[in-house]
Amino acid sequence: MPSSELVDHYCRLLDTAQWLEVGMSWTAIQSLAAPLSVADVAERLAGPEADIRMLDVREGPLYVPAVHIADCGSSIMLLDHVGEVVSWVPGLMDRLSEGARLWNVGWHVNGGNRLVYAVDGRVLVEVPALDRTAVYGAEPHALNHVLHLLPDPFTPLSKASAMAIIEMESGASLDLEWLEADQMAVILGHGE
């Protein structure tokens, strides 16, 4: 799908699923060698005894954090609808990207918009505020081929454009049908 169609798709998604505006972290992880499974990524998130349950994406558990997880072709996709787990837990993106490539876009109720690209345990690109003029990281030019898609920061298009970049790069996609169903979730902490 051409980039403009993908941006339009994610604009419609964010317009329809308005609850995502409050906070969200969407991640795609793609192995550099042998394919990763949902169980592999769940273990990286929560340890060898990861608690995986089916949960409504819109609600999730009320008292413990959870990250929704899905096999999405050649990628494993994570969705944190609060926007405070994958994007902000120190060292988590490094761990999730070991032996893999990782793309993440996230925001939360207090702002914090950013796009991250990590490879093999190292953040290569970070785009704070989804501002293509403020890129930094170990290899800040690694996403130059797609960062031109980001419009001026703090516009409604910037979030949709960042999501389109993740789909273009990883093949993972997010749609309303997926968001409106129960999906697998990794419980982080002690569930009931």
mmCIF file with all atom_site columns, N, CA, C and O in Angstrom, residues 116-158:
data_model
loop_
_atom_site.group_PDB
_atom_site.id
_atom_site.type_symbol
_atom_site.label_atom_id
_atom_site.label_alt_id
_atom_site.label_comp_id
_atom_site.label_asym_id
_atom_site.label_entity_id
_atom_site.label_seq_id
_atom_site.pdbx_PDB_ins_code
_atom_site.Cartn_x
_atom_site.Cartn_y
_atom_site.Cartn_z
_atom_site.occupancy
_atom_site.B_iso_or_equiv
_atom_site.pdbx_formal_charge
_atom_site.auth_seq_id
_atom_site.auth_comp_id
_atom_site.auth_asym_id
_atom_site.auth_atom_id
_atom_site.pdbx_PDB_model_num
ATOM 1   N N  . VAL A 1 116 ? 10.772 5.212  17.788 1.00 0.00 ? 116 VAL A N  1
ATOM 2   C CA . VAL A 1 116 ? 12.068 4.604  18.109 1.00 0.00 ? 116 VAL A CA 1
ATOM 3   C C  . VAL A 1 116 ? 12.323 3.447  17.165 1.00 0.00 ? 116 VAL A C  1
ATOM 4   O O  . VAL A 1 116 ? 11.411 2.675  16.838 1.00 0.00 ? 116 VAL A O  1
ATOM 5   N N  . TYR A 1 117 ? 13.582 3.310  16.754 1.00 0.00 ? 117 TYR A N  1
ATOM 6   C CA . TYR A 1 117 ? 14.027 2.174  15.956 1.00 0.00 ? 117 TYR A CA 1
ATOM 7   C C  . TYR A 1 117 ? 15.259 1.602  16.649 1.00 0.00 ? 117 TYR A C  1
ATOM 8   O O  . TYR A 1 117 ? 16.225 2.320  16.919 1.00 0.00 ? 117 TYR A O  1
ATOM 9   N N  . ALA A 1 118 ? 15.201 0.309  16.986 1.00 0.00 ? 118 ALA A N  1
ATOM 10  C CA . ALA A 1 118 ? 16.309 -0.354 17.672 1.00 0.00 ? 118 ALA A CA 1
ATOM 11  C C  . ALA A 1 118 ? 16.666 -1.632 16.923 1.00 0.00 ? 118 ALA A C  1
ATOM 12  O O  . ALA A 1 118 ? 15.789 -2.283 16.348 1.00 0.00 ? 118 ALA A O  1
ATOM 13  N N  . VAL A 1 119 ? 17.941 -1.970 16.932 1.00 0.00 ? 119 VAL A N  1
ATOM 14  C CA . VAL A 1 119 ? 18.406 -3.192 16.277 1.00 0.00 ? 119 VAL A CA 1
ATOM 15  C C  . VAL A 1 119 ? 19.404 -3.880 17.193 1.00 0.00 ? 119 VAL A C  1
ATOM 16  O O  . VAL A 1 119 ? 20.340 -3.249 17.701 1.00 0.00 ? 119 VAL A O  1
ATOM 17  N N  . ASP A 1 120 ? 19.177 -5.161 17.403 1.00 0.00 ? 120 ASP A N  1
ATOM 18  C CA . ASP A 1 120 ? 20.100 -6.024 18.138 1.00 0.00 ? 120 ASP A CA 1
ATOM 19  C C  . ASP A 1 120 ? 20.525 -5.444 19.489 1.00 0.00 ? 120 ASP A C  1
ATOM 20  O O  . ASP A 1 120 ? 21.709 -5.411 19.812 1.00 0.00 ? 120 ASP A O  1
ATOM 21  N N  . GLY A 1 121 ? 19.541 -4.988 20.249 1.00 0.00 ? 121 GLY A N  1
ATOM 22  C CA . GLY A 1 121 ? 19.808 -4.529 21.608 1.00 0.00 ? 121 GLY A CA 1
ATOM 23  C C  . GLY A 1 121 ? 20.272 -3.095 21.730 1.00 0.00 ? 121 GLY A C  1
ATOM 24  O O  . GLY A 1 121 ? 20.690 -2.670 22.805 1.00 0.00 ? 121 GLY A O  1
ATOM 25  N N  . ARG A 1 122 ? 20.160 -2.318 20.646 1.00 0.00 ? 122 ARG A N  1
ATOM 26  C CA . ARG A 1 122 ? 20.673 -0.942 20.682 1.00 0.00 ? 122 ARG A CA 1
ATOM 27  C C  . ARG A 1 122 ? 19.715 -0.003 19.957 1.00 0.00 ? 122 ARG A C  1
ATOM 28  O O  . ARG A 1 122 ? 19.317 -0.269 18.827 1.00 0.00 ? 122 ARG A O  1
ATOM 29  N N  . VAL A 1 123 ? 19.344 1.090  20.610 1.00 0.00 ? 123 VAL A N  1
ATOM 30  C CA . VAL A 1 123 ? 18.499 2.098  19.974 1.00 0.00 ? 123 VAL A CA 1
ATOM 31  C C  . VAL A 1 123 ? 19.351 2.865  18.961 1.00 0.00 ? 123 VAL A C  1
ATOM 32  O O  . VAL A 1 123 ? 20.341 3.499  19.323 1.00 0.00 ? 123 VAL A O  1
ATOM 33  N N  . LEU A 1 124 ? 18.942 2.774  17.696 1.00 0.00 ? 124 LEU A N  1
ATOM 34  C CA . LEU A 1 124 ? 19.671 3.470  16.637 1.00 0.00 ? 124 LEU A CA 1
ATOM 35  C C  . LEU A 1 124 ? 19.087 4.848  16.352 1.00 0.00 ? 124 LEU A C  1
ATOM 36  O O  . LEU A 1 124 ? 19.817 5.786  16.038 1.00 0.00 ? 124 LEU A O  1
ATOM 37  N N  . VAL A 1 125 ? 17.751 4.947  16.420 1.00 0.00 ? 125 VAL A N  1
ATOM 38  C CA . VAL A 1 125 ? 17.075 6.201  16.081 1.00 0.00 ? 125 VAL A CA 1
ATOM 39  C C  . VAL A 1 125 ? 16.003 6.486  17.119 1.00 0.00 ? 125 VAL A C  1
ATOM 40  O O  . VAL A 1 125 ? 15.230 5.607  17.473 1.00 0.00 ? 125 VAL A O  1
ATOM 41  N N  . GLU A 1 126 ? 15.969 7.727  17.574 1.00 0.00 ? 126 GLU A N  1
ATOM 42  C CA . GLU A 1 126 ? 14.870 8.185  18.411 1.00 0.00 ? 126 GLU A CA 1
ATOM 43  C C  . GLU A 1 126 ? 14.405 9.521  17.851 1.00 0.00 ? 126 GLU A C  1
ATOM 44  O O  . GLU A 1 126 ? 15.220 10.401 17.558 1.00 0.00 ? 126 GLU A O  1
ATOM 45  N N  . VAL A 1 127 ? 13.088 9.635  17.684 1.00 0.00 ? 127 VAL A N  1
ATOM 46  C CA . VAL A 1 127 ? 12.491 10.849 17.123 1.00 0.00 ? 127 VAL A CA 1
ATOM 47  C C  . VAL A 1 127 ? 11.546 11.428 18.182 1.00 0.00 ? 127 VAL A C  1
ATOM 48  O O  . VAL A 1 127 ? 10.356 11.102 18.214 1.00 0.00 ? 127 VAL A O  1
ATOM 49  N N  . PRO A 1 128 ? 12.070 12.272 19.083 1.00 0.00 ? 128 PRO A N  1
ATOM 50  C CA . PRO A 1 128 ? 11.218 12.838 20.127 1.00 0.00 ? 128 PRO A CA 1
ATOM 51  C C  . PRO A 1 128 ? 10.193 13.789 19.526 1.00 0.00 ? 128 PRO A C  1
ATOM 52  O O  . PRO A 1 128 ? 10.466 14.480 18.540 1.00 0.00 ? 128 PRO A O  1
ATOM 53  N N  . ALA A 1 129 ? 9.005  13.798 20.111 1.00 0.00 ? 129 ALA A N  1
ATOM 54  C CA . ALA A 1 129 ? 7.900  14.652 19.670 1.00 0.00 ? 129 ALA A CA 1
ATOM 55  C C  . ALA A 1 129 ? 7.515  14.389 18.213 1.00 0.00 ? 129 ALA A C  1
ATOM 56  O O  . ALA A 1 129 ? 6.853  15.209 17.597 1.00 0.00 ? 129 ALA A O  1
ATOM 57  N N  . LEU A 1 130 ? 7.946  13.248 17.666 1.00 0.00 ? 130 LEU A N  1
ATOM 58  C CA . LEU A 1 130 ? 7.712  12.908 16.256 1.00 0.00 ? 130 LEU A CA 1
ATOM 59  C C  . LEU A 1 130 ? 8.187  14.039 15.347 1.00 0.00 ? 130 LEU A C  1
ATOM 60  O O  . LEU A 1 130 ? 7.617  14.307 14.298 1.00 0.00 ? 130 LEU A O  1
ATOM 61  N N  . ASP A 1 131 ? 9.282  14.681 15.757 1.00 0.00 ? 131 ASP A N  1
ATOM 62  C CA . ASP A 1 131 ? 9.859  15.811 15.043 1.00 0.00 ? 131 ASP A CA 1
ATOM 63  C C  . ASP A 1 131 ? 11.075 15.339 14.247 1.00 0.00 ? 131 ASP A C  1
ATOM 64  O O  . ASP A 1 131 ? 12.127 15.069 14.823 1.00 0.00 ? 131 ASP A O  1
ATOM 65  N N  . ARG A 1 132 ? 10.926 15.250 12.944 1.00 0.00 ? 132 ARG A N  1
ATOM 66  C CA . ARG A 1 132 ? 12.003 14.714 12.094 1.00 0.00 ? 132 ARG A CA 1
ATOM 67  C C  . ARG A 1 132 ? 13.258 15.583 12.108 1.00 0.00 ? 132 ARG A C  1
ATOM 68  O O  . ARG A 1 132 ? 14.319 15.159 11.654 1.00 0.00 ? 132 ARG A O  1
ATOM 69  N N  . THR A 1 133 ? 13.183 16.794 12.664 1.00 0.00 ? 133 THR A N  1
ATOM 70  C CA . THR A 1 133 ? 14.374 17.646 12.743 1.00 0.00 ? 133 THR A CA 1
ATOM 71  C C  . THR A 1 133 ? 15.118 17.462 14.068 1.00 0.00 ? 133 THR A C  1
ATOM 72  O O  . THR A 1 133 ? 16.162 18.065 14.270 1.00 0.00 ? 133 THR A O  1
ATOM 73  N N  . ALA A 1 134 ? 14.586 16.620 14.964 1.00 0.00 ? 134 ALA A N  1
ATOM 74  C CA . ALA A 1 134 ? 15.196 16.439 16.282 1.00 0.00 ? 134 ALA A CA 1
ATOM 75  C C  . ALA A 1 134 ? 15.685 15.006 16.494 1.00 0.00 ? 134 ALA A C  1
ATOM 76  O O  . ALA A 1 134 ? 15.795 14.546 17.621 1.00 0.00 ? 134 ALA A O  1
ATOM 77  N N  . VAL A 1 135 ? 15.996 14.309 15.426 1.00 0.00 ? 135 VAL A N  1
ATOM 78  C CA . VAL A 1 135 ? 16.394 12.898 15.491 1.00 0.00 ? 135 VAL A CA 1
ATOM 79  C C  . VAL A 1 135 ? 17.764 12.749 16.155 1.00 0.00 ? 135 VAL A C  1
ATOM 80  O O  . VAL A 1 135 ? 18.675 13.529 15.909 1.00 0.00 ? 135 VAL A O  1
ATOM 81  N N  . TYR A 1 136 ? 17.881 11.713 17.004 1.00 0.00 ? 136 TYR A N  1
ATOM 82  C CA . TYR A 1 136 ? 19.179 11.376 17.575 1.00 0.00 ? 136 TYR A CA 1
ATOM 83  C C  . TYR A 1 136 ? 19.243 9.866  17.786 1.00 0.00 ? 136 TYR A C  1
ATOM 84  O O  . TYR A 1 136 ? 18.287 9.146  17.542 1.00 0.00 ? 136 TYR A O  1
ATOM 85  N N  . GLY A 1 137 ? 20.383 9.373  18.238 1.00 0.00 ? 137 GLY A N  1
ATOM 86  C CA . GLY A 1 137 ? 20.586 7.953  18.485 1.00 0.00 ? 137 GLY A CA 1
ATOM 87  C C  . GLY A 1 137 ? 21.940 7.504  17.994 1.00 0.00 ? 137 GLY A C  1
ATOM 88  O O  . GLY A 1 137 ? 22.731 8.307  17.480 1.00 0.00 ? 137 GLY A O  1
ATOM 89  N N  . ALA A 1 138 ? 22.220 6.211  18.109 1.00 0.00 ? 138 ALA A N  1
ATOM 90  C CA . ALA A 1 138 ? 23.511 5.665  17.707 1.00 0.00 ? 138 ALA A CA 1
ATOM 91  C C  . ALA A 1 138 ? 23.742 5.789  16.202 1.00 0.00 ? 138 ALA A C  1
ATOM 92  O O  . ALA A 1 138 ? 24.873 5.974  15.758 1.00 0.00 ? 138 ALA A O  1
ATOM 93  N N  . GLU A 1 139 ? 22.667 5.665  15.423 1.00 0.00 ? 139 GLU A N  1
ATOM 94  C CA . GLU A 1 139 ? 22.742 5.830  13.961 1.00 0.00 ? 139 GLU A CA 1
ATOM 95  C C  . GLU A 1 139 ? 21.539 6.665  13.522 1.00 0.00 ? 139 GLU A C  1
ATOM 96  O O  . GLU A 1 139 ? 20.576 6.148  12.959 1.00 0.00 ? 139 GLU A O  1
ATOM 97  N N  . PRO A 1 140 ? 21.570 7.966  13.774 1.00 0.00 ? 140 PRO A N  1
ATOM 98  C CA . PRO A 1 140 ? 20.388 8.802  13.577 1.00 0.00 ? 140 PRO A CA 1
ATOM 99  C C  . PRO A 1 140 ? 19.866 8.863  12.144 1.00 0.00 ? 140 PRO A C  1
ATOM 100 O O  . PRO A 1 140 ? 18.722 9.262  11.932 1.00 0.00 ? 140 PRO A O  1
ATOM 101 N N  . HIS A 1 141 ? 20.661 8.441  11.183 1.00 0.00 ? 141 HIS A N  1
ATOM 102 C CA . HIS A 1 141 ? 20.223 8.509  9.780  1.00 0.00 ? 141 HIS A CA 1
ATOM 103 C C  . HIS A 1 141 ? 19.632 7.188  9.279  1.00 0.00 ? 141 HIS A C  1
ATOM 104 O O  . HIS A 1 141 ? 19.243 7.089  8.122  1.00 0.00 ? 141 HIS A O  1
ATOM 105 N N  . ALA A 1 142 ? 19.526 6.197  10.147 1.00 0.00 ? 142 ALA A N  1
ATOM 106 C CA . ALA A 1 142 ? 19.082 4.861  9.726  1.00 0.00 ? 142 ALA A CA 1
ATOM 107 C C  . ALA A 1 142 ? 17.657 4.826  9.176  1.00 0.00 ? 142 ALA A C  1
ATOM 108 O O  . ALA A 1 142 ? 17.313 3.909  8.426  1.00 0.00 ? 142 ALA A O  1
ATOM 109 N N  . LEU A 1 143 ? 16.812 5.783  9.529  1.00 0.00 ? 143 LEU A N  1
ATOM 110 C CA . LEU A 1 143 ? 15.445 5.821  9.001  1.00 0.00 ? 143 LEU A CA 1
ATOM 111 C C  . LEU A 1 143 ? 15.206 7.014  8.072  1.00 0.00 ? 143 LEU A C  1
ATOM 112 O O  . LEU A 1 143 ? 14.061 7.354  7.779  1.00 0.00 ? 143 LEU A O  1
ATOM 113 N N  . ASN A 1 144 ? 16.266 7.621  7.581  1.00 0.00 ? 144 ASN A N  1
ATOM 114 C CA . ASN A 1 144 ? 16.101 8.785  6.709  1.00 0.00 ? 144 ASN A CA 1
ATOM 115 C C  . ASN A 1 144 ? 15.211 8.497  5.508  1.00 0.00 ? 144 ASN A C  1
ATOM 116 O O  . ASN A 1 144 ? 14.518 9.391  5.023  1.00 0.00 ? 144 ASN A O  1
ATOM 117 N N  . HIS A 1 145 ? 15.202 7.259  5.038  1.00 0.00 ? 145 HIS A N  1
ATOM 118 C CA . HIS A 1 145 ? 14.410 6.912  3.855  1.00 0.00 ? 145 HIS A CA 1
ATOM 119 C C  . HIS A 1 145 ? 12.903 7.003  4.102  1.00 0.00 ? 145 HIS A C  1
ATOM 120 O O  . HIS A 1 145 ? 12.132 7.037  3.147  1.00 0.00 ? 145 HIS A O  1
ATOM 121 N N  . VAL A 1 146 ? 12.466 7.076  5.363  1.00 0.00 ? 146 VAL A N  1
ATOM 122 C CA . VAL A 1 146 ? 11.025 7.190  5.653  1.00 0.00 ? 146 VAL A CA 1
ATOM 123 C C  . VAL A 1 146 ? 10.661 8.385  6.537  1.00 0.00 ? 146 VAL A C  1
ATOM 124 O O  . VAL A 1 146 ? 9.485  8.746  6.610  1.00 0.00 ? 146 VAL A O  1
ATOM 125 N N  . LEU A 1 147 ? 11.617 8.985  7.192  1.00 0.00 ? 147 LEU A N  1
ATOM 126 C CA . LEU A 1 147 ? 11.278 10.074 8.114  1.00 0.00 ? 147 LEU A CA 1
ATOM 127 C C  . LEU A 1 147 ? 10.689 11.298 7.412  1.00 0.00 ? 147 LEU A C  1
ATOM 128 O O  . LEU A 1 147 ? 10.000 12.097 8.044  1.00 0.00 ? 147 LEU A O  1
ATOM 129 N N  . HIS A 1 148 ? 10.910 11.412 6.115  1.00 0.00 ? 148 HIS A N  1
ATOM 130 C CA . HIS A 1 148 ? 10.296 12.533 5.386  1.00 0.00 ? 148 HIS A CA 1
ATOM 131 C C  . HIS A 1 148 ? 8.768  12.467 5.427  1.00 0.00 ? 148 HIS A C  1
ATOM 132 O O  . HIS A 1 148 ? 8.086  13.455 5.178  1.00 0.00 ? 148 HIS A O  1
ATOM 133 N N  . LEU A 1 149 ? 8.224  11.296 5.771  1.00 0.00 ? 149 LEU A N  1
ATOM 134 C CA . LEU A 1 149 ? 6.766  11.151 5.870  1.00 0.00 ? 149 LEU A CA 1
ATOM 135 C C  . LEU A 1 149 ? 6.186  11.848 7.096  1.00 0.00 ? 149 LEU A C  1
ATOM 136 O O  . LEU A 1 149 ? 4.990  12.104 7.147  1.00 0.00 ? 149 LEU A O  1
ATOM 137 N N  . LEU A 1 150 ? 7.024  12.118 8.080  1.00 0.00 ? 150 LEU A N  1
ATOM 138 C CA . LEU A 1 150 ? 6.523  12.797 9.286  1.00 0.00 ? 150 LEU A CA 1
ATOM 139 C C  . LEU A 1 150 ? 6.271  14.262 8.959  1.00 0.00 ? 150 LEU A C  1
ATOM 140 O O  . LEU A 1 150 ? 7.171  14.971 8.525  1.00 0.00 ? 150 LEU A O  1
ATOM 141 N N  . PRO A 1 151 ? 5.042  14.730 9.181  1.00 0.00 ? 151 PRO A N  1
ATOM 142 C CA . PRO A 1 151 ? 4.756  16.156 8.960  1.00 0.00 ? 151 PRO A CA 1
ATOM 143 C C  . PRO A 1 151 ? 5.282  16.970 10.136 1.00 0.00 ? 151 PRO A C  1
ATOM 144 O O  . PRO A 1 151 ? 5.970  16.445 11.006 1.00 0.00 ? 151 PRO A O  1
ATOM 145 N N  . ASP A 1 152 ? 4.910  18.229 10.166 1.00 0.00 ? 152 ASP A N  1
ATOM 146 C CA . ASP A 1 152 ? 5.291  19.045 11.312 1.00 0.00 ? 152 ASP A CA 1
ATOM 147 C C  . ASP A 1 152 ? 4.790  18.363 12.582 1.00 0.00 ? 152 ASP A C  1
ATOM 148 O O  . ASP A 1 152 ? 3.692  17.796 12.597 1.00 0.00 ? 152 ASP A O  1
ATOM 149 N N  . PRO A 1 153 ? 5.604  18.396 13.648 1.00 0.00 ? 153 PRO A N  1
ATOM 150 C CA . PRO A 1 153 ? 5.179  17.720 14.886 1.00 0.00 ? 153 PRO A CA 1
ATOM 151 C C  . PRO A 1 153 ? 3.932  18.365 15.484 1.00 0.00 ? 153 PRO A C  1
ATOM 152 O O  . PRO A 1 153 ? 3.579  19.491 15.157 1.00 0.00 ? 153 PRO A O  1
ATOM 153 N N  . PHE A 1 154 ? 3.299  17.611 16.351 1.00 0.00 ? 154 PHE A N  1
ATOM 154 C CA . PHE A 1 154 ? 2.112  18.045 17.097 1.00 0.00 ? 154 PHE A CA 1
ATOM 155 C C  . PHE A 1 154 ? 0.905  18.300 16.193 1.00 0.00 ? 154 PHE A C  1
ATOM 156 O O  . PHE A 1 154 ? 0.034  19.086 16.523 1.00 0.00 ? 154 PHE A O  1
ATOM 157 N N  . THR A 1 155 ? 0.874  17.655 15.051 1.00 0.00 ? 155 THR A N  1
ATOM 158 C CA . THR A 1 155 ? -0.315 17.703 14.204 1.00 0.00 ? 155 THR A CA 1
ATOM 159 C C  . THR A 1 155 ? -0.952 16.319 14.255 1.00 0.00 ? 155 THR A C  1
ATOM 160 O O  . THR A 1 155 ? -0.264 15.324 14.511 1.00 0.00 ? 155 THR A O  1
ATOM 161 N N  . PRO A 1 156 ? -2.248 16.217 14.017 1.00 0.00 ? 156 PRO A N  1
ATOM 162 C CA . PRO A 1 156 ? -2.886 14.899 14.030 1.00 0.00 ? 156 PRO A CA 1
ATOM 163 C C  . PRO A 1 156 ? -2.221 13.917 13.058 1.00 0.00 ? 156 PRO A C  1
ATOM 164 O O  . PRO A 1 156 ? -2.177 12.724 13.316 1.00 0.00 ? 156 PRO A O  1
ATOM 165 N N  . LEU A 1 157 ? -1.690 14.424 11.972 1.00 0.00 ? 157 LEU A N  1
ATOM 166 C CA . LEU A 1 157 ? -1.052 13.548 10.992 1.00 0.00 ? 157 LEU A CA 1
ATOM 167 C C  . LEU A 1 157 ? 0.250  12.938 11.490 1.00 0.00 ? 157 LEU A C  1
ATOM 168 O O  . LEU A 1 157 ? 0.685  11.914 10.980 1.00 0.00 ? 157 LEU A O  1
ATOM 169 N N  . SER A 1 158 ? 0.896  13.553 12.484 1.00 0.00 ? 158 SER A N  1
ATOM 170 C CA . SER A 1 158 ? 2.201  13.036 12.896 1.00 0.00 ? 158 SER A CA 1
ATOM 171 C C  . SER A 1 158 ? 2.092  11.639 13.499 1.00 0.00 ? 158 SER A C  1
ATOM 172 O O  . SER A 1 158 ? 2.916  10.772 13.216 1.00 0.00 ? 158 SER A O  1
#
